[in-house]
PDB file of C-alpha atoms in Angstrom:
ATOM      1  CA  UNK A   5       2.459   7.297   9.844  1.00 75.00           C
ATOM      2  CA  UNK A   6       3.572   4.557   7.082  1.00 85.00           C
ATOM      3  CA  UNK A   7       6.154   5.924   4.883  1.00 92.00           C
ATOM      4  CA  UNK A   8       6.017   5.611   1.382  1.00 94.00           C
ATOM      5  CA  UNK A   9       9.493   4.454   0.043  1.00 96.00           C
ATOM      6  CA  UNK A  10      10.492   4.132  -3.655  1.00 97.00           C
ATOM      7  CA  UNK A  11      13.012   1.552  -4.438  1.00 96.00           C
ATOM      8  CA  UNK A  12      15.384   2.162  -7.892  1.00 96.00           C
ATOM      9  CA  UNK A  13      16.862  -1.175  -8.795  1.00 94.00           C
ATOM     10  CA  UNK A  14      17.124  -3.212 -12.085  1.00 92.00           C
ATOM     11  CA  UNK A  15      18.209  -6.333 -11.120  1.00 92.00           C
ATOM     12  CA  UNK A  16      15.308  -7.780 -10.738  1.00 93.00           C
ATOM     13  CA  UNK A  17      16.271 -10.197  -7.515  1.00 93.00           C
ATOM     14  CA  UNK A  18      18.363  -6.776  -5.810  1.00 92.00           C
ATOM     15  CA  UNK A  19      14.564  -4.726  -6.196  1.00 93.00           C
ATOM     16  CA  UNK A  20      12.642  -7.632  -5.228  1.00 94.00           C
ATOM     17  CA  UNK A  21      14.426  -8.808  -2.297  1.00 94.00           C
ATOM     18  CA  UNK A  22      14.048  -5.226  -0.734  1.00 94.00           C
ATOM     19  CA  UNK A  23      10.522  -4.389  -1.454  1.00 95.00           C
ATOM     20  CA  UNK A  24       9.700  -7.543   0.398  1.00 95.00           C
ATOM     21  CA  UNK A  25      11.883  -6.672   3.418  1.00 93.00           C
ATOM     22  CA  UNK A  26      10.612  -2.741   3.309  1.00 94.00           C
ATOM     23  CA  UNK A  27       7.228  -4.315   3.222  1.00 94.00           C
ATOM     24  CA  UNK A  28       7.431  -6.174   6.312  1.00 92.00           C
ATOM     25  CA  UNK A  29       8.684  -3.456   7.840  1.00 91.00           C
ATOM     26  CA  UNK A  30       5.650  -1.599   7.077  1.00 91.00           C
ATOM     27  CA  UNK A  31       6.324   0.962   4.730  1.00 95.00           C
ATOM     28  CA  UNK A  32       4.666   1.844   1.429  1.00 95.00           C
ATOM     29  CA  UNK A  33       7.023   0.450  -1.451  1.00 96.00           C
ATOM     30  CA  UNK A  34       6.765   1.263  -5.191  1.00 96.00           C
ATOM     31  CA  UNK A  35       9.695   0.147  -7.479  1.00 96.00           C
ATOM     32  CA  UNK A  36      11.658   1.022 -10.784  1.00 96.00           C
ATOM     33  CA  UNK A  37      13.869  -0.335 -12.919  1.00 95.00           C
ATOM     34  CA  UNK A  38      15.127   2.529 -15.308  1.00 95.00           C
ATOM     35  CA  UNK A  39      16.276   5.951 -14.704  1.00 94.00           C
ATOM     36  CA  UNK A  40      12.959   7.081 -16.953  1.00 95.00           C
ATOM     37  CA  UNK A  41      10.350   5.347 -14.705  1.00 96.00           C
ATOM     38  CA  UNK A  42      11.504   6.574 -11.359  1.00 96.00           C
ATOM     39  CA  UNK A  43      11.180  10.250 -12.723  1.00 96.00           C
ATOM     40  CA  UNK A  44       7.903   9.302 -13.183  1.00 96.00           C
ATOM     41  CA  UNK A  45       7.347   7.210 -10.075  1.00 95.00           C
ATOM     42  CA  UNK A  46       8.751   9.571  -8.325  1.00 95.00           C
ATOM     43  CA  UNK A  47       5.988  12.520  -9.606  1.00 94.00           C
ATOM     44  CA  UNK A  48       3.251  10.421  -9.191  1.00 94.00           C
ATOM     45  CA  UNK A  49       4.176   8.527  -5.811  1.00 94.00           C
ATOM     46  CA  UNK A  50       5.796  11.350  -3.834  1.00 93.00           C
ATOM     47  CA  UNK A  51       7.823   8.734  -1.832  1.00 94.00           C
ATOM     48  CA  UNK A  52       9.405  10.226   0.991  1.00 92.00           C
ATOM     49  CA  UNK A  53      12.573   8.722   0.123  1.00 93.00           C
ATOM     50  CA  UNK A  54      14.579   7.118  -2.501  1.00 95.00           C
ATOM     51  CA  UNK A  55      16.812   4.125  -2.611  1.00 95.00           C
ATOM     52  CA  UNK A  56      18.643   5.072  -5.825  1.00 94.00           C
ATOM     53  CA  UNK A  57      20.811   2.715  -7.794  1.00 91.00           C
ATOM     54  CA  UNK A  58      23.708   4.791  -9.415  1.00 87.00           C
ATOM     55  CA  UNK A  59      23.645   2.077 -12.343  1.00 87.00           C
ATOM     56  CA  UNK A  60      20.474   1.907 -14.547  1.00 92.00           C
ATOM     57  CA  UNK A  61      19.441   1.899 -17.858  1.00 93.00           C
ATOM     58  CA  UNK A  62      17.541   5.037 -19.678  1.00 92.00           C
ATOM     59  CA  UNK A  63      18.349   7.635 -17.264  1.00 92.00           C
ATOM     60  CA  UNK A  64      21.726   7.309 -15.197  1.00 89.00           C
ATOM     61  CA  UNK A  65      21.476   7.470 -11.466  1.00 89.00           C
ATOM     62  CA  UNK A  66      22.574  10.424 -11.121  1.00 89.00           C
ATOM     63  CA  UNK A  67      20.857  12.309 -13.738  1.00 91.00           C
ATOM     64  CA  UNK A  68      17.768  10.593 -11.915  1.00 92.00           C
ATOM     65  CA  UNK A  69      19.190  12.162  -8.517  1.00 90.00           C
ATOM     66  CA  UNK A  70      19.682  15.614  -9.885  1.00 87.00           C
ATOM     67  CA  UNK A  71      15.893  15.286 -11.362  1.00 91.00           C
ATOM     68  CA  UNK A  72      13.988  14.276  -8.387  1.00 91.00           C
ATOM     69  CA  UNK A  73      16.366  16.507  -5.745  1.00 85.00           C
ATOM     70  CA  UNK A  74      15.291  19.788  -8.172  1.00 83.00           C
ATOM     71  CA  UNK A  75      11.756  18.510  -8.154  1.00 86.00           C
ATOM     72  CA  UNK A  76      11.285  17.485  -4.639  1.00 87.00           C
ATOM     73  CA  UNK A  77      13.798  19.016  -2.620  1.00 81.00           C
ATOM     74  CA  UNK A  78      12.725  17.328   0.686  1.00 80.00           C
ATOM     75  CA  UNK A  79      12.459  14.169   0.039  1.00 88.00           C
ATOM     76  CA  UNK A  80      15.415  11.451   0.716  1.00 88.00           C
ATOM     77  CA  UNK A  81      17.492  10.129  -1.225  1.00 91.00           C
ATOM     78  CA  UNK A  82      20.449   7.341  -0.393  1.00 90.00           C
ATOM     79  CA  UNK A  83      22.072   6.125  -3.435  1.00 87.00           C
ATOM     80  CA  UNK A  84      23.169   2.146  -3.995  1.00 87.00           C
ATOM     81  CA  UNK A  85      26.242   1.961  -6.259  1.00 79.00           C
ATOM     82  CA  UNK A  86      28.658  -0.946  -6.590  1.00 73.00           C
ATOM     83  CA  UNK A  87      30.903   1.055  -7.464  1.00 63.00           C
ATOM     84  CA  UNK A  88      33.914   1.547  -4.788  1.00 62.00           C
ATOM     85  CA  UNK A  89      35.681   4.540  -6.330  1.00 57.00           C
ATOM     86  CA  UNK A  90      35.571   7.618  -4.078  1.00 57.00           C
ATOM     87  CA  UNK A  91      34.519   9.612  -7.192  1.00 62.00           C
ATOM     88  CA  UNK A  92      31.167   8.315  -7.686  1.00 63.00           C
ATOM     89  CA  UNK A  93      30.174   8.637  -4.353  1.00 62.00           C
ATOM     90  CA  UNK A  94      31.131  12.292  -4.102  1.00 63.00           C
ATOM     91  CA  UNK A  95      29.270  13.039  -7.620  1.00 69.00           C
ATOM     92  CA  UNK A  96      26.427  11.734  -6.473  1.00 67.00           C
ATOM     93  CA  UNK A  97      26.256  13.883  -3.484  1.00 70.00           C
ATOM     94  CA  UNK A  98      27.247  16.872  -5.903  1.00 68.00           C
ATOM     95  CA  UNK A  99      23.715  16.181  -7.457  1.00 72.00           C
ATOM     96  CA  UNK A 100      21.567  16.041  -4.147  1.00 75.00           C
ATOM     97  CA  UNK A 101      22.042  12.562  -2.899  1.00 82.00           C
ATOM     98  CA  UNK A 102      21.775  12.815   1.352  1.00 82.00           C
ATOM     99  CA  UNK A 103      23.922   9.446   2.404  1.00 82.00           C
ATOM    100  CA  UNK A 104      25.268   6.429  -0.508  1.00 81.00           C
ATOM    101  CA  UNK A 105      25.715   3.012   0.629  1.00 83.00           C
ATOM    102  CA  UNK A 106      27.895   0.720  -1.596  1.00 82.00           C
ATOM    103  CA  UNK A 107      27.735  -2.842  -2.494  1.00 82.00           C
ATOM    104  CA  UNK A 108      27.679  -5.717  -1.123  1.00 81.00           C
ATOM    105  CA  UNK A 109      25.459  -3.977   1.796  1.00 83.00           C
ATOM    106  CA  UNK A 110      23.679  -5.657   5.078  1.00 85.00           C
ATOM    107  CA  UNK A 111      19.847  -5.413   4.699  1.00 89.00           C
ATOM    108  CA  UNK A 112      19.899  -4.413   8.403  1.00 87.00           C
ATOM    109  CA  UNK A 113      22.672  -1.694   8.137  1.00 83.00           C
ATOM    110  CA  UNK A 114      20.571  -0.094   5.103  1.00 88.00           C
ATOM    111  CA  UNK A 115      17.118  -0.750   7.343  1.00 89.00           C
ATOM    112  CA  UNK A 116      18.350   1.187  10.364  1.00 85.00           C
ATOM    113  CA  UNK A 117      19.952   4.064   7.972  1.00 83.00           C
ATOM    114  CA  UNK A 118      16.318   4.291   5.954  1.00 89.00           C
ATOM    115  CA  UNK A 119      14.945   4.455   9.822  1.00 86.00           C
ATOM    116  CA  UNK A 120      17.805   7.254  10.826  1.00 80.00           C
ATOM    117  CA  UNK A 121      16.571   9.308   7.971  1.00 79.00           C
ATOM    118  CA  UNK A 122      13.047   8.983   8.325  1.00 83.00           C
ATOM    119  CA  UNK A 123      13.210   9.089  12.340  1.00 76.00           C
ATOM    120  CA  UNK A 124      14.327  12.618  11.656  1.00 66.00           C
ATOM    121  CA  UNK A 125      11.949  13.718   9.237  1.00 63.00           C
ATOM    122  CA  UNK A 126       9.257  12.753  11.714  1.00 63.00           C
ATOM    123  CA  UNK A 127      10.912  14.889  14.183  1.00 50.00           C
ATOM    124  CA  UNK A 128      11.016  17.482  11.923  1.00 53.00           C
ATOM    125  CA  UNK A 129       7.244  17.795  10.597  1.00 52.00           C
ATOM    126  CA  UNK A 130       6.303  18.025  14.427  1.00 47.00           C
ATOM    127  CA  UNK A 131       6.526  21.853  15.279  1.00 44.00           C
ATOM    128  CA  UNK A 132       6.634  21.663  18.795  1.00 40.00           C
ATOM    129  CA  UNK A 133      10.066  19.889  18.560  1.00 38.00           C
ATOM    130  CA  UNK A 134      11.707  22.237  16.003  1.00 38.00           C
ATOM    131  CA  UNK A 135      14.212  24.498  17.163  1.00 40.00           C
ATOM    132  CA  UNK A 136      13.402  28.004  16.348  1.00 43.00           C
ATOM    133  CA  UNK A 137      15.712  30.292  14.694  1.00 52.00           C
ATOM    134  CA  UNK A 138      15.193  32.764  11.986  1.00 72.00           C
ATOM    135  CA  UNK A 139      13.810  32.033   8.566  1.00 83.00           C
ATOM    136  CA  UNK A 140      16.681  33.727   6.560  1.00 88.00           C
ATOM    137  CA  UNK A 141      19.662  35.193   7.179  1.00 90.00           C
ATOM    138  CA  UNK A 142      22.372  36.799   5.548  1.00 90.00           C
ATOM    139  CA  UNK A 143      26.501  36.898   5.340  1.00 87.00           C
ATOM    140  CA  UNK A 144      28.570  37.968   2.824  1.00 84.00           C
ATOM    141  CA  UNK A 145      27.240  38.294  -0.038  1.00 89.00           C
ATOM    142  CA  UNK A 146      25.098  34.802   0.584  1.00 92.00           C
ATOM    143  CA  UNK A 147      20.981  34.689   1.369  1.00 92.00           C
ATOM    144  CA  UNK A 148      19.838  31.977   2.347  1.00 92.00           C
ATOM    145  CA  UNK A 149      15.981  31.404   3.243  1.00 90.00           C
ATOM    146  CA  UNK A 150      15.670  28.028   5.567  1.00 86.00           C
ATOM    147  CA  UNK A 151      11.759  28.458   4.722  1.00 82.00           C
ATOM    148  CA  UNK A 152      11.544  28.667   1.054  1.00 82.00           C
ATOM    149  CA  UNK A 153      15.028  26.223   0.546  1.00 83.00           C
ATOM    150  CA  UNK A 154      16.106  29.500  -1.712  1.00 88.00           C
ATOM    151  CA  UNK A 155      19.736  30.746  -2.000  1.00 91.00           C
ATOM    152  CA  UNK A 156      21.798  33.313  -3.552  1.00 93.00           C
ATOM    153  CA  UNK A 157      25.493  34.365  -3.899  1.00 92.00           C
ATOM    154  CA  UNK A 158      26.175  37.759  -4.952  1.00 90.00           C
ATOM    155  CA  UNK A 159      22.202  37.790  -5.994  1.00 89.00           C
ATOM    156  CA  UNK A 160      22.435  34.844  -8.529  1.00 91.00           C
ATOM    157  CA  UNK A 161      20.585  31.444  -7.529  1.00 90.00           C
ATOM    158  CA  UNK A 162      22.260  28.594  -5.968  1.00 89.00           C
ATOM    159  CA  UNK A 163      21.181  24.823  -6.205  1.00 86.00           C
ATOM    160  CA  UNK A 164      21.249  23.550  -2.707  1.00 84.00           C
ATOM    161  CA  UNK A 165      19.784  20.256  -1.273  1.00 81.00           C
ATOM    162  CA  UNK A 166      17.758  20.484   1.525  1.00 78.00           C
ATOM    163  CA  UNK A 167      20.079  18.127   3.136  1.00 82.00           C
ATOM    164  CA  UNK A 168      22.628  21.215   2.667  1.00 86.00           C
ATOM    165  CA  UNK A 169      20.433  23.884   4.139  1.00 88.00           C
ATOM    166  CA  UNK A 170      19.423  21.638   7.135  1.00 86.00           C
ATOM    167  CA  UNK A 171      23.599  21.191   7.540  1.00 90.00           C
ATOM    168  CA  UNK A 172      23.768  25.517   6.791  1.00 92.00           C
ATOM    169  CA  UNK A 173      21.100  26.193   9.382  1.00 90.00           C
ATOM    170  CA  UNK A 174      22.759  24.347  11.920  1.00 90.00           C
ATOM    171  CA  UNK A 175      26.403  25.705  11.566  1.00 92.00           C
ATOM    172  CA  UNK A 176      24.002  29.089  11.858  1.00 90.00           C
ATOM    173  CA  UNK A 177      22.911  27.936  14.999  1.00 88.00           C
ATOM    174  CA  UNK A 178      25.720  26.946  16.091  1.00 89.00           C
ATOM    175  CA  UNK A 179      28.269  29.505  14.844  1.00 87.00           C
ATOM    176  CA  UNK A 180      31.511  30.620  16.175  1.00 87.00           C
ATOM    177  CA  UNK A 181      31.264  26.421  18.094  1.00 90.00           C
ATOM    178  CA  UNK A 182      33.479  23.782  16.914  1.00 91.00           C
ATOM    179  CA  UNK A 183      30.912  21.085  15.640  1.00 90.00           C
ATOM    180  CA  UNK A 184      31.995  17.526  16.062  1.00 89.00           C
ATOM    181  CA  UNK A 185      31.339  15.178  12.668  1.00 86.00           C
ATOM    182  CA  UNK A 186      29.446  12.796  14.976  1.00 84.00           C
ATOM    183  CA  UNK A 187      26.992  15.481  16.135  1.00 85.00           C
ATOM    184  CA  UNK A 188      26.257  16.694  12.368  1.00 85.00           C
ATOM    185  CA  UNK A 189      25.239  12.669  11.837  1.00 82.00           C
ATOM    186  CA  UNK A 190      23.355  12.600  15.286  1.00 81.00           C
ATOM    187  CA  UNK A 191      21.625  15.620  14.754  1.00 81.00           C
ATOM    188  CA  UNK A 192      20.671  16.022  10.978  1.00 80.00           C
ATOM    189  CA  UNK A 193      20.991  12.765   9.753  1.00 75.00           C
ATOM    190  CA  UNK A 194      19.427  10.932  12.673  1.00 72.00           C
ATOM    191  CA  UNK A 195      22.250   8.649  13.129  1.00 72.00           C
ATOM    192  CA  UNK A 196      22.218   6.988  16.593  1.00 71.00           C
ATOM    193  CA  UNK A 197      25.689   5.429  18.079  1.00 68.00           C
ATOM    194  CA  UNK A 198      25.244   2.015  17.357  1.00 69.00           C
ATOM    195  CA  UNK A 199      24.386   2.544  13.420  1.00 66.00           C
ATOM    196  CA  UNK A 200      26.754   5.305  12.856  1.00 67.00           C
ATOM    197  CA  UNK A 201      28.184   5.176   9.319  1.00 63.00           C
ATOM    198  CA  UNK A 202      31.735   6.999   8.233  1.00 65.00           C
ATOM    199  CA  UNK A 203      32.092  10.304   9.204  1.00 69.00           C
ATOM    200  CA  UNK A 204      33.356  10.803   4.810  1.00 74.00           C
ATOM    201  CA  UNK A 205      29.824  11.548   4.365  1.00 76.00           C
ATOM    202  CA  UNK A 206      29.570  14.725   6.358  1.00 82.00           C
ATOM    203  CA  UNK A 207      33.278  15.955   4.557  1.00 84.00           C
ATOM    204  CA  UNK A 208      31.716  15.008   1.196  1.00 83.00           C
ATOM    205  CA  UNK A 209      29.144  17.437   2.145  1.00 86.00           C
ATOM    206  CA  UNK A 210      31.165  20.113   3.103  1.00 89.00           C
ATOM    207  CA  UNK A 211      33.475  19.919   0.304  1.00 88.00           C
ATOM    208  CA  UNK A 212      30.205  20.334  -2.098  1.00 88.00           C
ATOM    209  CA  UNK A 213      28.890  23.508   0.090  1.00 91.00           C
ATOM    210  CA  UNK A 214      32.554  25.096  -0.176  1.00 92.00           C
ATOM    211  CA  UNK A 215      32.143  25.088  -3.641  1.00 91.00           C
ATOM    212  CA  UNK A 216      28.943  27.074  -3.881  1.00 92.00           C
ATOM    213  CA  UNK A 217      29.973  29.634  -0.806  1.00 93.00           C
ATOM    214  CA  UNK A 218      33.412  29.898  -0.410  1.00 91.00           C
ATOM    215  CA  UNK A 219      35.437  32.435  -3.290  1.00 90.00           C
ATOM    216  CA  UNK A 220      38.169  30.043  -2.741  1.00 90.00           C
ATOM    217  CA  UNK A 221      37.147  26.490  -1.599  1.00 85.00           C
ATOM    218  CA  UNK A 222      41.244  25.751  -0.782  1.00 87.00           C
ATOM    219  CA  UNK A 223      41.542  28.713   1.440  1.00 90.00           C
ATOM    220  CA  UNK A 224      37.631  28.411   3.049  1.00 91.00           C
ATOM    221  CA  UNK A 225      36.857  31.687   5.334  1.00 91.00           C
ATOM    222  CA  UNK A 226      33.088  30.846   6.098  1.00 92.00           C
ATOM    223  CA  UNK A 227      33.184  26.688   7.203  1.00 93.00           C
ATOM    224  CA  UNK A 228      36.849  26.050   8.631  1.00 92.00           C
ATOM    225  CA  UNK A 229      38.078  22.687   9.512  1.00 91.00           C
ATOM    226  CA  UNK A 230      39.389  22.145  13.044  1.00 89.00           C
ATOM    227  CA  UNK A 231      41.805  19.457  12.980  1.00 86.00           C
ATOM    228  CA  UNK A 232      40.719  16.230  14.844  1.00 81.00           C
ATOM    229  CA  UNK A 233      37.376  17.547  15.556  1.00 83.00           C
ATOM    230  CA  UNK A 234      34.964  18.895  13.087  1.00 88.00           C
ATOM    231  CA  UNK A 235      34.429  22.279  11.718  1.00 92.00           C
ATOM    232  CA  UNK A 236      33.715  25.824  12.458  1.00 92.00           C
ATOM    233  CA  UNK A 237      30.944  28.639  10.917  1.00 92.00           C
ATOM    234  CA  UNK A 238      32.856  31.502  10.700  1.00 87.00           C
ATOM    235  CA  UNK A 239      29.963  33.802   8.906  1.00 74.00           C
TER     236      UNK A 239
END
């Protein structure tokens, strides 16, 4: 299967050097240069993931991210930001963004993390190798539907990534276990050990699912932190 890629970029020599390199790596590669065009891009392409520049003119990255997460939930998105500041990275998760990568970058470390990502997805569209589980289940006063990527608390709608319900259905599986960091990356990110990033992605992740579950996100009941290790889900 070639996989269609969308590349956000406007520096011109930035977009153009990795189009060529995601070309001779086979995949399907469509740019932008403003926030504006890869809404549309994004519609009319259907990439199956996004390398998303936080910087851009028209539409800011991450009013792009927010767009194209609400509008196609499962498709990828790893943001590019030169930007070192802790901040930006976790707002851009906040609006749907799966992994960020900052710059300066290695073409080969943002290859194999574009692989890890789309390795998975490939694993994923192939029933046979699915783990099965149920569809939706509830706690508290939270639904959540792994089919339909729906989700309430207390019967009002909750905007969730489907990176955050693939992360949700696992603790489910997995509840009452302490879950190590690295096996969140191995196992829903696709991260193998020799290309695995900082484990601050998965916490930035958790710290944005507290918010929408837990009443009080500095006293968490439902994902616990074991110190040292990982977490818990304590539903």
């Amino acid at each position: 299967m070639q996989y269609k890629i969308l590349i956000v970029e406007d520096e011109e020599i930035i977009r153009l050097g990795l189009q060529d390199n995601f070309e001779l790596e086979n995949y399907i590669v469509e740019t932008a240069c403003d926030g504006e065009e890869a809404i549309a891009k994004a519609d009319s392409f259907q990439p199956h993931l996004v390398l998303l520049d936080l910087m851009i003119p028209k539409k800011s990255g991450f009013e792009v991210c927010r767009v194209i997460r609400k509008k196609h939930p499962n498709t990828f998105i790893i943001m590019l930001t030169a930007k070192t500041e802790e901040t930006s990275k976790v707002a851009g998760l906040e609006m749907g963004a799966d992994d960020y990568v900052t710059k300066p970058f290695s073409i080969l470390e943002l290859l194999a993390r574009v692989k890890a990502f789309l390795r998975r997805a490939d694993v994923e569209s192939k029933p046979e190798e699915v783990v099965t589980s149920q569809d939706a289940i509830d706690f508290a006063d939270i639904h959540l539907d792994f089919k339909k990527y729906e989700a309430t608390k207390g019967g009002v709608p909750l905007e969730m990534s489907a990176r955050e319900f693939q992360i949700l259905k696992y603790f489910w599986q997995h509840r009452g276990e302490v879950v190590l960091r690295e096996d969140l990356l191995q196992d829903i990110w696709g991260y193998t050990a020799d290309n695995m990033p900082s484990t601050r992605t998965i916490d930035n992740h958790i710290v944005n699912l507290r918010k929408k579950l837990e009443e009080d996100q500095t006293n968490p009941k439902i994902i616990l932190s074991i110190r040292g290790a990982g977490y818990k889900f304590d539903a």
